[in-house]
Amino acid sequence: MSTPHASPGPAPTGPDELGLDIESLRARYRAERDRRIRPDGGSQYQRLDGEFGYYADDPYAEAESSREPLTDRVEVAVIGGGFGGLLAGARLRQAGVTSIRVIEKGGDFGGTWYWNRYPGIHCDIESYIYMPLLEEVGYVPQWKYAPGEEIRRHAQAIGRTFDLYRDACFQTQVTELRFDEAESEWIVTTDRGDRMRARFVVTASGTLSEPKLPGIPGITDFKGHTFHTSRWDYAYTGGDADGGLHRLADERVGVIGTGATAIQCVPHLGADAQQLYVFQRTPSSVDVRGNRPTDSDWAQSLTPGWQRRRMENFLTLVTGGPADEDLVDDGWTRTARLHQKLIPSESHRRQLPPEERERAYEAADFQKMNDIRARVDAVVEDADTAELLKPWYRYMCKRPTFSDSYLETFNRPNVTLVDTADSHGVERITEGGVVVAGREYAVDCIVFATGFEVGMSGVVTGRLPVHGRGGITLTEAWRQGPKTLHGFYSHGFPNLFQLGPLQNASAVNFVHVLDEQAAHVAAVVAAARDRRARRVEPSAEAEDAWVATIRQKAADLYRFQAECTPGYYNNEGRPRQRSESYGDGPVAFHDLLEKWRTEGGLDEVLVQGDGGTA
Ligand code: NDP
């Protein structure tokens, strides 16, 4: 399955040798960005609360099971039952913690994979590196890119393997965390009337978990059927995640949005609806998928530690590091290798002046996007439609997508692409349809493939109030900006661990980052138990030093992002001045954490009595 990485290969290709018309490509990208920019930025969207709250109802859970409110005590409460929470639970279990309670809003484990069950759902990262704990659970995925249902079942298998169902609370939302100084433990309050206690709390509530709707005028006037892709209404469409949406045979359907979700569900809507209108504002880049079943000989040949080696190899390659081979060998790693063709070695890269490095990256990017655009021409028969489907921006301006059936769908006679870029999106929704450029497209059903609120957990936004020592809230403590040590813990908030990219690492395979985070948290909790520490809490000085490191190393993505077409990657065209993730990248960050653990770092956070460290 693995392809040796061409090495050392031919002499580097210079950007000028690629035959690109760089100036006109730059001008085209700028024009597309300017055409798309909206003055209202992120506020063009609305959250699913109030009159839109029903869009977020759980269509999968059985009737809410009644239970008595809990007032008991656990050693660790984990908020969130997606892969972050499951990994935290598993790694804590491996570290010897017996009392673990996962608290989850959904009716089961899975997080994203619990909520998202739309037709065609697959992971866009290779399953052998995306699905965590494969060796621990004793499972090899059946496909290179697993369908959502297989991933959801794997989440359940992790829950069973690590005995996390025993104390789990599903259909339960944490409403407040309050630190009880006298007992040195957290009081966890929930919407089910619970008031439980936990010595440690781990928050793993996800970064793309709150669906959002566009604030399109007239959205409440629509008399037909509507739903968001993350709450797919199979009772209405028929079929399941494999497709077969037979109830749409006489229906006219409109889908709004053409991001990574739409790329996967549009082929099924196109196959089964009487008529499908795809309302597009910005086309996605759609690269080759090449999914295939797992080769059983390969699966048999795997040796212990294979998954970690593969995950690390992928992470190294996609973050621009050197590797002798490319184990995953797919669209993600091949694109990263394109950069290396232009700047082949790490040392060469470091020696290049920044402007030359940027020129090489830009040239590789233009070449990649030219290939993506050429693919549209090769697949889509109607020339006007093909033109509209071509993305004019840099590769990482938006989440790259992969599909071998999305572009083909536009060759169907019942599928129409409606471009909305000039009006900054759909203009209006009426009782019976969707209006673009003054024309009403009559539809019976509107599917919102319009994405999720991004980046911030409820703990960070204050939607989940956290009261630390002295009753101070986390949002008050962070008024001047987030302050953590390594992204995990904050002064004044003992025994509270946060998972997520903030002042930590980020990567396209985010589950890998979550696993490193979970292992780190488990090691710190285990050390706190072994040394009988009263609290885990960084000093204000350690926190300040880490914030200074984050600032000093912060990648300046401002210029790159400002030139991108708007989307959630660049805060809808209003990029933040600096990144809040560790600037040297995830590989360096994971090394840093390991060194910190083995070279006395734990002494900085384990507090014995009311003052000194353990
Ligand atoms: P996105 O936020 O990526 O896409 C939302 C879409 O809605 C965009 O195409 C957007 O256009 C469009 N849109 C929003 N408002 C309007 C409007 N008023 N009129 C017309 N169009 C509008 O959401 P997705 O759910 O597609 O994906 C979210 C993320 O989830 C992905 O980026 C990815 O990280 C993750 N994901 C991962 C998958 C995996 O396999 N691992 C699969 C699916 C999703 P515009 O671009 O112009 O803003």
XYZ file of C-alpha atoms and ligand atoms in Angstrom:
662
model
C 0.000 0.000 0.000
C 2.843 2.388 0.566
C 4.681 4.177 -2.175
C 8.282 5.037 -1.522
C 8.743 8.746 -1.529
C 10.875 9.747 -4.533
C 14.204 10.556 -2.966
C 16.482 12.320 -3.423
C 14.943 12.915 -6.874
C 15.842 15.352 -9.605
C 17.189 18.817 -9.026
C 14.599 21.287 -7.716
C 12.215 22.770 -10.242
C 12.313 26.567 -10.130
C 8.971 28.421 -10.046
C 9.820 30.018 -13.402
C 10.134 26.617 -15.057
C 6.488 25.757 -14.435
C 5.267 28.016 -17.221
C 2.662 29.784 -15.109
C 1.251 33.202 -15.837
C 1.666 34.312 -12.246
C 0.541 37.916 -12.616
C -2.749 37.094 -14.294
C -3.461 34.304 -11.795
C -2.862 36.728 -8.937
C -5.179 39.291 -10.534
C -7.900 36.690 -11.045
C -7.676 35.546 -7.414
C -7.899 39.143 -6.193
C -10.939 39.839 -8.364
C -12.724 36.722 -7.090
C -11.945 37.615 -3.496
C -13.235 41.168 -3.973
C -16.408 39.904 -5.639
C -17.154 37.655 -2.677
C -16.287 39.878 0.270
C -19.317 40.893 2.379
C -19.401 43.788 4.818
C -21.260 41.735 7.422
C -18.537 39.022 7.664
C -19.382 36.375 10.262
C -22.614 38.084 11.338
C -24.274 36.982 8.075
C -24.985 33.672 9.862
C -27.450 32.845 12.573
C -27.150 30.350 15.375
C -29.670 27.586 15.760
C -31.481 28.936 18.769
C -34.799 30.681 19.371
C -37.151 30.158 16.448
C -34.442 28.164 14.642
C -33.732 25.923 17.634
C -35.681 23.018 16.133
C -33.065 22.732 13.362
C -30.646 21.446 16.019
C -33.021 18.864 17.558
C -31.605 15.369 17.720
C -33.338 13.239 15.050
C -31.525 10.035 16.076
C -31.981 9.745 19.831
C -34.656 7.563 21.191
C -37.060 9.366 23.525
C -35.051 11.072 26.224
C -34.521 8.507 28.933
C -35.558 9.778 32.333
C -33.105 9.451 35.177
C -32.670 10.916 38.636
C -30.331 13.914 38.859
C -26.819 12.882 39.879
C -25.064 14.312 42.904
C -22.219 11.801 43.098
C -18.450 12.205 42.775
C -16.147 10.974 39.995
C -12.429 11.347 39.620
C -12.562 12.761 36.076
C -15.511 14.307 34.238
C -14.977 14.557 30.484
C -17.237 16.997 28.652
C -17.914 15.754 25.117
C -18.200 12.223 23.754
C -16.616 12.736 20.335
C -13.126 11.527 19.519
C -11.557 14.130 21.852
C -13.572 12.921 24.856
C -13.214 9.254 23.896
C -9.453 9.602 23.560
C -9.259 11.390 26.899
C -11.315 8.594 28.493
C -9.225 5.858 26.856
C -5.850 7.365 27.702
C -6.965 8.060 31.292
C -8.144 4.473 31.610
C -4.772 3.259 30.343
C -3.152 5.506 32.971
C -5.097 3.670 35.686
C -7.995 6.036 36.326
C -11.071 3.991 37.218
C -13.695 6.663 37.804
C -14.382 8.491 34.540
C -17.668 10.033 33.438
C -18.151 11.259 29.879
C -20.982 13.790 29.594
C -22.404 14.153 26.092
C -25.218 16.157 24.507
C -26.009 13.477 21.901
C -27.618 10.116 22.569
C -24.369 8.143 22.140
C -20.644 8.515 21.514
C -19.368 9.851 18.195
C -19.542 13.662 18.292
C -19.359 14.885 14.686
C -20.000 11.328 13.542
C -23.050 11.055 15.759
C -24.630 14.196 14.325
C -23.526 14.012 10.702
C -25.169 11.086 8.926
C -25.965 12.681 5.575
C -25.931 10.486 2.464
C -22.435 9.917 1.147
C -20.733 10.832 4.424
C -17.130 9.681 4.484
C -14.014 10.840 6.207
C -11.783 12.887 3.937
C -8.647 11.798 5.817
C -7.450 8.230 5.384
C -9.267 6.003 7.883
C -6.089 4.145 8.953
C -4.743 7.373 10.435
C -8.005 9.177 11.231
C -9.884 6.508 13.226
C -8.090 6.508 16.570
C -7.000 3.588 18.748
C -7.308 1.014 15.949
C -4.684 -1.273 17.414
C -6.082 -0.936 20.930
C -9.589 -1.802 19.716
C -8.262 -4.498 17.351
C -9.844 -3.139 14.199
C -8.745 -2.397 10.658
C -11.161 -0.179 8.688
C -12.772 -1.701 5.618
C -12.040 1.214 3.302
C -9.186 3.637 2.750
C -11.738 6.425 3.400
C -14.304 5.091 5.825
C -18.026 5.857 5.589
C -19.479 7.787 8.516
C -21.387 4.792 9.858
C -18.207 2.734 10.209
C -16.562 5.636 12.046
C -19.563 6.063 14.346
C -19.500 2.347 15.178
C -15.796 2.608 15.890
C -16.515 5.434 18.352
C -18.938 3.070 20.108
C -16.307 0.313 20.055
C -13.846 2.634 21.811
C -16.540 3.341 24.403
C -16.958 -0.405 24.995
C -13.261 -1.311 24.895
C -12.403 1.274 27.539
C -15.565 0.736 29.573
C -16.707 4.323 29.088
C -20.419 3.498 28.781
C -20.582 2.465 32.447
C -20.643 5.992 33.882
C -21.513 8.013 30.775
C -24.337 10.568 30.785
C -25.883 11.025 27.336
C -28.475 13.607 26.297
C -26.953 15.808 28.927
C -25.485 19.264 28.540
C -23.167 20.794 31.105
C -24.483 24.239 32.056
C -21.872 25.375 34.597
C -18.512 24.436 36.084
C -17.684 25.840 39.517
C -14.524 25.134 41.506
C -15.047 24.286 45.164
C -11.838 25.479 46.815
C -12.458 23.788 50.167
C -12.739 20.350 48.558
C -10.446 21.153 45.646
C -12.915 19.726 43.150
C -15.338 20.884 40.492
C -19.112 21.075 40.798
C -20.568 20.130 37.424
C -24.126 21.332 36.809
C -26.170 20.087 33.843
C -29.490 20.657 32.086
C -30.744 17.365 33.612
C -30.567 18.829 37.120
C -27.274 17.094 37.954
C -24.908 18.628 40.456
C -22.074 16.156 40.431
C -18.539 16.556 41.670
C -15.316 15.776 39.867
C -11.729 16.082 40.954
C -10.602 16.788 37.384
C -12.541 18.108 34.407
C -11.487 17.666 30.784
C -13.365 19.736 28.203
C -13.497 18.202 24.733
C -16.554 19.815 23.290
C -15.374 20.093 19.697
C -14.622 22.875 17.284
C -17.223 22.329 14.554
C -20.184 21.209 16.590
C -22.790 24.003 16.384
C -24.596 24.030 13.019
C -25.332 27.434 11.529
C -27.817 28.837 9.041
C -27.298 31.735 6.681
C -29.301 34.852 7.575
C -31.072 34.827 4.206
C -34.125 37.146 4.163
C -37.410 35.258 4.101
C -35.955 32.044 5.488
C -38.937 31.632 7.825
C -41.436 32.223 5.000
C -40.622 28.942 3.282
C -43.607 26.573 3.385
C -41.806 23.478 2.114
C -39.510 21.181 4.072
C -36.048 22.215 5.318
C -33.241 20.747 7.401
C -29.516 21.141 8.034
C -27.142 18.457 6.725
C -26.015 17.652 10.283
C -29.584 16.573 11.139
C -30.465 14.723 7.914
C -34.176 13.974 7.714
C -34.333 10.437 6.299
C -38.015 10.251 7.183
C -38.497 12.883 4.494
C -35.902 11.779 1.911
C -35.980 8.015 2.401
C -32.771 5.994 2.110
C -29.778 6.096 4.392
C -26.149 7.191 4.468
C -25.489 4.950 1.450
C -28.066 6.880 -0.571
C -31.265 5.530 -2.129
C -33.269 8.680 -1.271
C -36.374 7.209 -2.918
C -38.858 9.637 -1.382
C -37.314 12.463 -3.406
C -38.336 10.939 -6.736
C -41.078 13.550 -7.207
C -39.418 16.357 -5.258
C -37.630 19.499 -6.362
C -34.727 19.997 -3.986
C -32.446 22.986 -3.436
C -29.152 22.573 -1.605
C -27.479 25.729 -0.315
C -23.710 25.480 0.094
C -20.902 23.704 -1.737
C -18.363 22.965 1.035
C -16.947 19.597 2.092
C -20.373 18.355 3.237
C -22.206 19.277 0.027
C -19.476 17.642 -2.067
C -20.419 14.338 -0.430
C -24.236 14.573 -0.355
C -24.913 16.307 -3.699
C -24.182 13.165 -5.792
C -26.949 11.323 -3.886
C -29.413 14.199 -4.134
C -28.649 14.457 -7.842
C -29.182 10.728 -8.340
C -32.537 10.596 -6.551
C -34.328 13.969 -6.670
C -36.647 14.790 -9.526
C -34.828 18.108 -9.852
C -31.814 19.395 -7.918
C -30.655 23.009 -7.754
C -27.210 23.475 -6.227
C -26.867 27.051 -4.964
C -23.182 27.838 -5.025
C -21.390 30.921 -3.742
C -17.779 29.719 -3.856
C -16.814 26.456 -5.555
C -14.699 23.987 -3.583
C -11.492 22.531 -4.963
C -12.437 18.948 -5.807
C -9.506 16.577 -6.155
C -9.400 12.867 -7.021
C -10.636 10.558 -4.222
C -9.660 7.055 -5.264
C -11.354 5.253 -2.396
C -10.739 1.517 -2.267
C -11.443 -1.423 0.008
C -8.736 -2.459 2.419
C -6.393 -5.047 1.007
C -6.616 -8.004 3.391
C -2.998 -9.074 2.740
C -1.864 -5.602 3.700
C -4.043 -5.680 6.832
C -2.502 -9.043 7.785
C 0.996 -7.680 7.307
C 0.649 -4.822 9.803
C 3.039 -4.973 12.733
C 2.551 -3.464 16.215
C 2.871 0.307 16.275
C 1.825 0.577 12.625
C -0.895 3.151 13.213
C 1.288 5.579 15.143
C 4.041 5.310 12.520
C 1.536 6.031 9.774
C -0.049 8.973 11.639
C 3.339 10.513 12.331
C 4.504 10.006 8.757
C 1.393 11.807 7.458
C 1.705 14.638 9.978
C 5.358 15.154 9.098
C 4.660 15.283 5.362
C 1.613 17.550 5.436
C 3.362 20.024 7.714
C 6.303 20.300 5.329
C 8.750 18.031 7.118
C 11.099 15.485 5.581
C 10.236 11.790 5.393
C 11.869 8.935 3.503
C 8.548 7.468 2.436
C 4.927 8.493 1.999
C 2.848 5.784 3.669
C -0.571 7.368 3.020
C 0.180 8.605 -0.499
C -3.014 10.525 -1.229
C -4.213 13.966 -2.273
C -3.053 15.542 1.001
C 0.476 14.175 0.941
C 0.928 14.546 -2.815
C 0.078 18.238 -2.595
C 2.574 18.639 0.236
C 5.161 16.843 -1.877
C 4.590 19.344 -4.657
C 5.979 22.006 -2.337
C 8.960 19.810 -1.697
C 9.598 19.482 -5.400
C 10.177 23.215 -5.471
C 12.028 23.413 -2.147
C 13.268 19.877 -1.691
C 15.140 19.875 1.574
C 14.520 21.249 5.007
C 17.942 22.905 5.059
C 17.390 24.395 1.608
C 14.053 25.710 2.816
C 15.562 27.348 5.886
C 18.275 29.007 3.808
C 15.903 30.570 1.318
C 14.995 34.207 1.919
C 11.312 34.405 2.980
C 10.179 36.071 -0.246
C 11.748 33.345 -2.385
C 10.233 30.659 -0.198
C 6.832 32.294 -0.540
C 7.303 32.557 -4.328
C 8.006 28.839 -4.519
C 4.992 28.005 -2.371
C 2.792 30.243 -4.456
C 4.008 28.634 -7.685
C 3.331 25.137 -6.325
C -0.091 26.336 -5.275
C -0.884 27.775 -8.711
C 0.179 24.528 -10.311
C -2.015 22.490 -7.976
C -5.039 24.701 -8.516
C -4.495 24.660 -12.292
C -4.691 20.864 -12.107
C -7.882 21.112 -10.043
C -9.409 23.499 -12.610
C -8.304 21.322 -15.523
C -10.090 18.402 -13.887
C -13.352 20.378 -13.936
C -12.987 20.886 -17.692
C -12.203 17.221 -18.187
C -15.279 16.020 -16.287
C -18.063 18.576 -16.722
C -19.633 18.539 -20.186
C -21.345 21.923 -20.214
C -18.670 24.595 -20.641
C -20.556 27.349 -18.754
C -21.207 25.069 -15.795
C -17.571 23.962 -15.820
C -16.427 27.577 -15.705
C -18.582 28.254 -12.642
C -17.236 25.182 -10.845
C -13.613 26.328 -11.031
C -12.135 27.612 -7.767
C -10.005 30.757 -8.067
C -8.084 30.950 -4.806
C -5.106 29.317 -3.130
C -5.349 25.679 -2.156
C -5.558 26.160 1.618
C -7.939 29.139 1.532
C -10.757 26.640 1.997
C -10.934 23.036 3.101
C -9.785 21.033 0.054
C -12.261 18.340 -0.934
C -12.019 15.010 -2.746
C -14.681 13.261 -4.787
C -15.021 11.068 -7.833
C -18.759 11.724 -8.211
C -19.455 15.385 -7.332
C -18.387 17.062 -10.588
C -19.961 14.214 -12.573
C -23.334 15.037 -10.975
C -23.522 18.242 -13.013
C -23.712 16.160 -16.191
C -27.131 14.891 -15.110
C -30.079 16.519 -16.910
C -31.992 16.995 -13.627
C -29.169 18.922 -11.891
C -28.678 22.679 -12.248
C -25.860 24.726 -10.764
C -27.036 28.181 -9.699
C -24.186 30.578 -9.080
C -24.874 33.154 -6.369
C -21.455 34.815 -6.122
C -22.525 38.156 -7.588
C -25.280 38.561 -5.015
C -23.024 37.332 -2.154
C -25.199 34.275 -1.765
C -28.840 33.383 -2.096
C -30.841 36.635 -2.247
C -34.088 35.595 -0.675
C -36.250 32.660 0.260
C -39.956 32.796 -0.515
C -42.909 30.591 0.421
C -42.163 28.335 -2.501
C -38.552 28.709 -3.504
C -35.135 30.283 -3.593
C -34.391 33.595 -5.339
C -31.102 34.377 -7.077
C -30.552 37.359 -9.400
C -34.268 38.058 -9.356
C -35.252 34.576 -10.533
C -37.224 32.268 -8.263
C -36.325 28.581 -8.313
C -39.384 26.669 -7.098
C -38.450 23.890 -4.669
C -40.239 21.531 -2.293
C -37.279 21.113 0.025
C -34.219 23.167 1.002
C -31.162 21.418 2.427
C -28.808 23.751 4.268
C -25.226 22.568 3.746
C -24.066 25.793 5.331
C -21.597 24.525 7.907
C -20.872 25.124 11.538
C -19.804 27.786 13.953
C -16.110 27.433 14.149
C -13.297 27.198 16.561
C -14.553 28.117 19.960
C -15.761 25.735 22.626
C -18.490 26.915 24.993
C -15.841 27.203 27.700
C -13.962 29.801 25.648
C -17.001 31.744 24.436
C -18.577 31.803 27.904
C -21.689 29.902 26.807
C -20.589 27.334 29.361
C -19.699 29.492 32.390
C -16.601 28.340 34.266
C -15.975 29.751 37.750
C -12.473 29.162 39.070
C -10.769 30.060 42.340
C -12.437 33.061 44.011
C -15.469 32.634 41.723
C -13.751 34.439 38.823
C -15.014 33.326 35.423
C -12.727 32.178 32.649
C -14.024 34.905 30.337
C -13.117 37.541 32.969
C -9.687 36.011 33.457
C -9.168 36.037 29.677
C -10.472 39.535 29.059
C -7.098 40.525 27.568
C -6.932 37.293 25.540
C -6.607 33.571 26.283
C -3.943 32.586 28.809
C -2.873 28.982 29.211
C 0.132 26.774 29.647
C 0.401 24.671 26.462
C -3.275 25.334 25.785
C -4.356 22.862 28.482
C -4.658 24.656 31.803
C -4.934 28.148 33.228
C -3.879 29.840 36.425
C -6.861 30.212 38.762
C -8.655 27.198 37.237
C -7.093 24.185 38.936
C -7.600 20.639 37.677
C -9.305 21.833 34.496
C -7.893 20.638 31.162
C -9.001 21.961 27.797
C -8.558 20.036 24.561
C -8.507 21.941 21.268
C -6.181 23.952 19.035
C -6.028 27.103 21.187
C -2.374 27.786 22.185
C -1.807 24.142 21.327
C -1.322 22.422 17.954
C -3.489 22.174 14.869
C -3.395 19.836 11.872
C -5.637 18.604 9.054
C -5.852 15.231 10.824
C -7.067 16.847 14.014
C -7.791 13.493 15.661
C -4.035 12.910 15.775
C -3.613 16.184 17.691
C -6.430 15.154 20.043
C -4.688 11.860 20.763
C -1.453 13.634 21.717
C -3.473 15.970 23.919
C -5.334 13.107 25.579
C -2.100 11.213 26.264
C -0.563 14.350 27.779
C -3.547 15.040 30.036
C -3.581 11.387 31.161
C 0.140 11.559 32.018
C -0.385 14.728 34.080
C -3.395 13.266 35.923
C -1.457 10.048 36.617
C 1.466 12.065 37.987
C -0.914 14.085 40.178
C -2.260 10.824 41.633
C 1.169 9.283 42.127
C 2.524 12.325 43.885
C -0.686 12.987 45.777
C -0.781 16.537 44.446
C -3.670 18.623 45.650
C -4.049 20.573 42.461
C -2.829 20.759 38.881
C -2.377 24.426 38.065
C 0.266 26.435 36.251
C 1.687 29.549 37.887
C 0.791 32.920 36.387
C 4.452 33.222 35.332
C 4.463 29.886 33.484
C 1.277 30.925 31.743
C 2.691 34.335 30.746
C 5.817 32.690 29.400
C 3.759 30.312 27.249
C 1.573 33.119 25.894
C 4.773 35.001 25.011
C 6.078 31.910 23.185
C 2.821 31.591 21.239
C 3.028 35.270 20.250
C 6.691 35.116 19.343
C 6.336 32.022 17.176
C 2.913 32.844 15.765
C 2.836 32.262 12.043
C 1.864 35.487 10.350
C -0.991 34.165 8.292
C -2.534 37.592 7.957
C -1.395 38.368 4.435
C -2.156 34.911 3.119
C -5.602 34.909 4.687
C -6.428 38.479 3.679
C -5.879 37.473 0.059
C -8.159 34.431 0.342
C -11.790 34.406 -0.654
C -13.934 34.604 2.503
C -14.857 31.529 4.483
C -14.476 30.181 7.978
C -10.722 29.651 7.496
C -10.184 33.432 7.372
C -12.994 34.573 9.641
C -15.187 35.411 6.628
C -12.639 37.751 5.078
C -11.570 39.421 8.315
C -8.454 37.466 9.198
C -7.088 37.556 12.696
C -3.741 39.239 13.026
C -2.001 36.199 14.369
C -2.468 32.510 14.856
C -3.282 31.162 18.321
C -1.661 27.790 17.571
C 1.981 26.876 18.187
C 3.933 28.427 15.312
C 6.562 25.709 14.868
C 3.810 23.228 14.010
C 2.397 20.071 15.581
C 5.453 17.835 15.197
C 7.636 20.293 17.135
C 4.847 20.853 19.654
C 4.455 17.162 20.394
C 8.227 16.872 20.912
C 8.097 19.876 23.213
C 5.369 18.272 25.340
C 7.278 15.013 25.643
C 10.436 16.842 26.687
C 8.439 18.896 29.195
C 7.008 15.730 30.750
C 10.338 13.933 31.010
C 12.482 16.902 32.019
C 10.752 18.172 35.125
C 7.877 20.131 33.604
C 5.352 18.331 35.779
C 6.901 19.981 38.839
C 5.656 23.286 37.434
C 1.987 22.340 37.593
C 1.579 19.867 40.461
C 0.666 21.905 43.542
C 0.939 20.139 46.870
C -0.708 22.267 49.541
C -2.193 25.698 49.188
C 1.077 27.021 47.855
C 4.151 25.064 46.718
C 4.493 22.488 44.002
C 4.501 18.756 44.621
P -18.651 24.952 5.060
O -18.659 26.062 6.052
O -17.371 24.478 4.549
O -19.555 25.306 3.812
C -20.710 26.079 3.913
C -21.179 26.380 2.519
O -22.358 27.165 2.573
C -20.156 27.178 1.723
O -20.100 26.663 0.424
C -20.746 28.589 1.765
O -20.304 29.399 0.715
C -22.212 28.258 1.665
N -23.074 29.360 2.059
C -23.167 29.943 3.265
N -24.072 30.946 3.241
C -24.558 30.999 1.995
C -25.497 31.815 1.359
N -26.105 32.815 2.012
N -25.783 31.574 0.066
C -25.150 30.570 -0.603
N -24.238 29.777 -0.052
C -23.944 29.982 1.231
O -19.483 23.750 5.753
P -19.411 22.180 5.495
O -20.439 21.559 6.354
O -19.407 21.863 4.065
O -17.981 21.783 6.053
C -17.542 22.258 7.317
C -16.274 21.564 7.721
O -16.598 20.278 8.217
C -15.278 21.291 6.620
O -14.521 22.391 6.286
C -14.479 20.194 7.224
O -13.517 20.707 8.121
C -15.523 19.424 7.968
N -15.968 18.292 7.143
C -15.147 17.230 7.146
C -15.469 16.139 6.446
C -14.540 14.987 6.536
O -14.682 14.099 5.765
N -13.574 14.952 7.462
C -16.664 16.056 5.610
C -17.488 17.233 5.693
C -17.131 18.305 6.427
P -18.905 30.209 0.831
O -17.816 29.199 0.673
O -18.981 31.170 -0.243
O -18.896 30.840 2.192
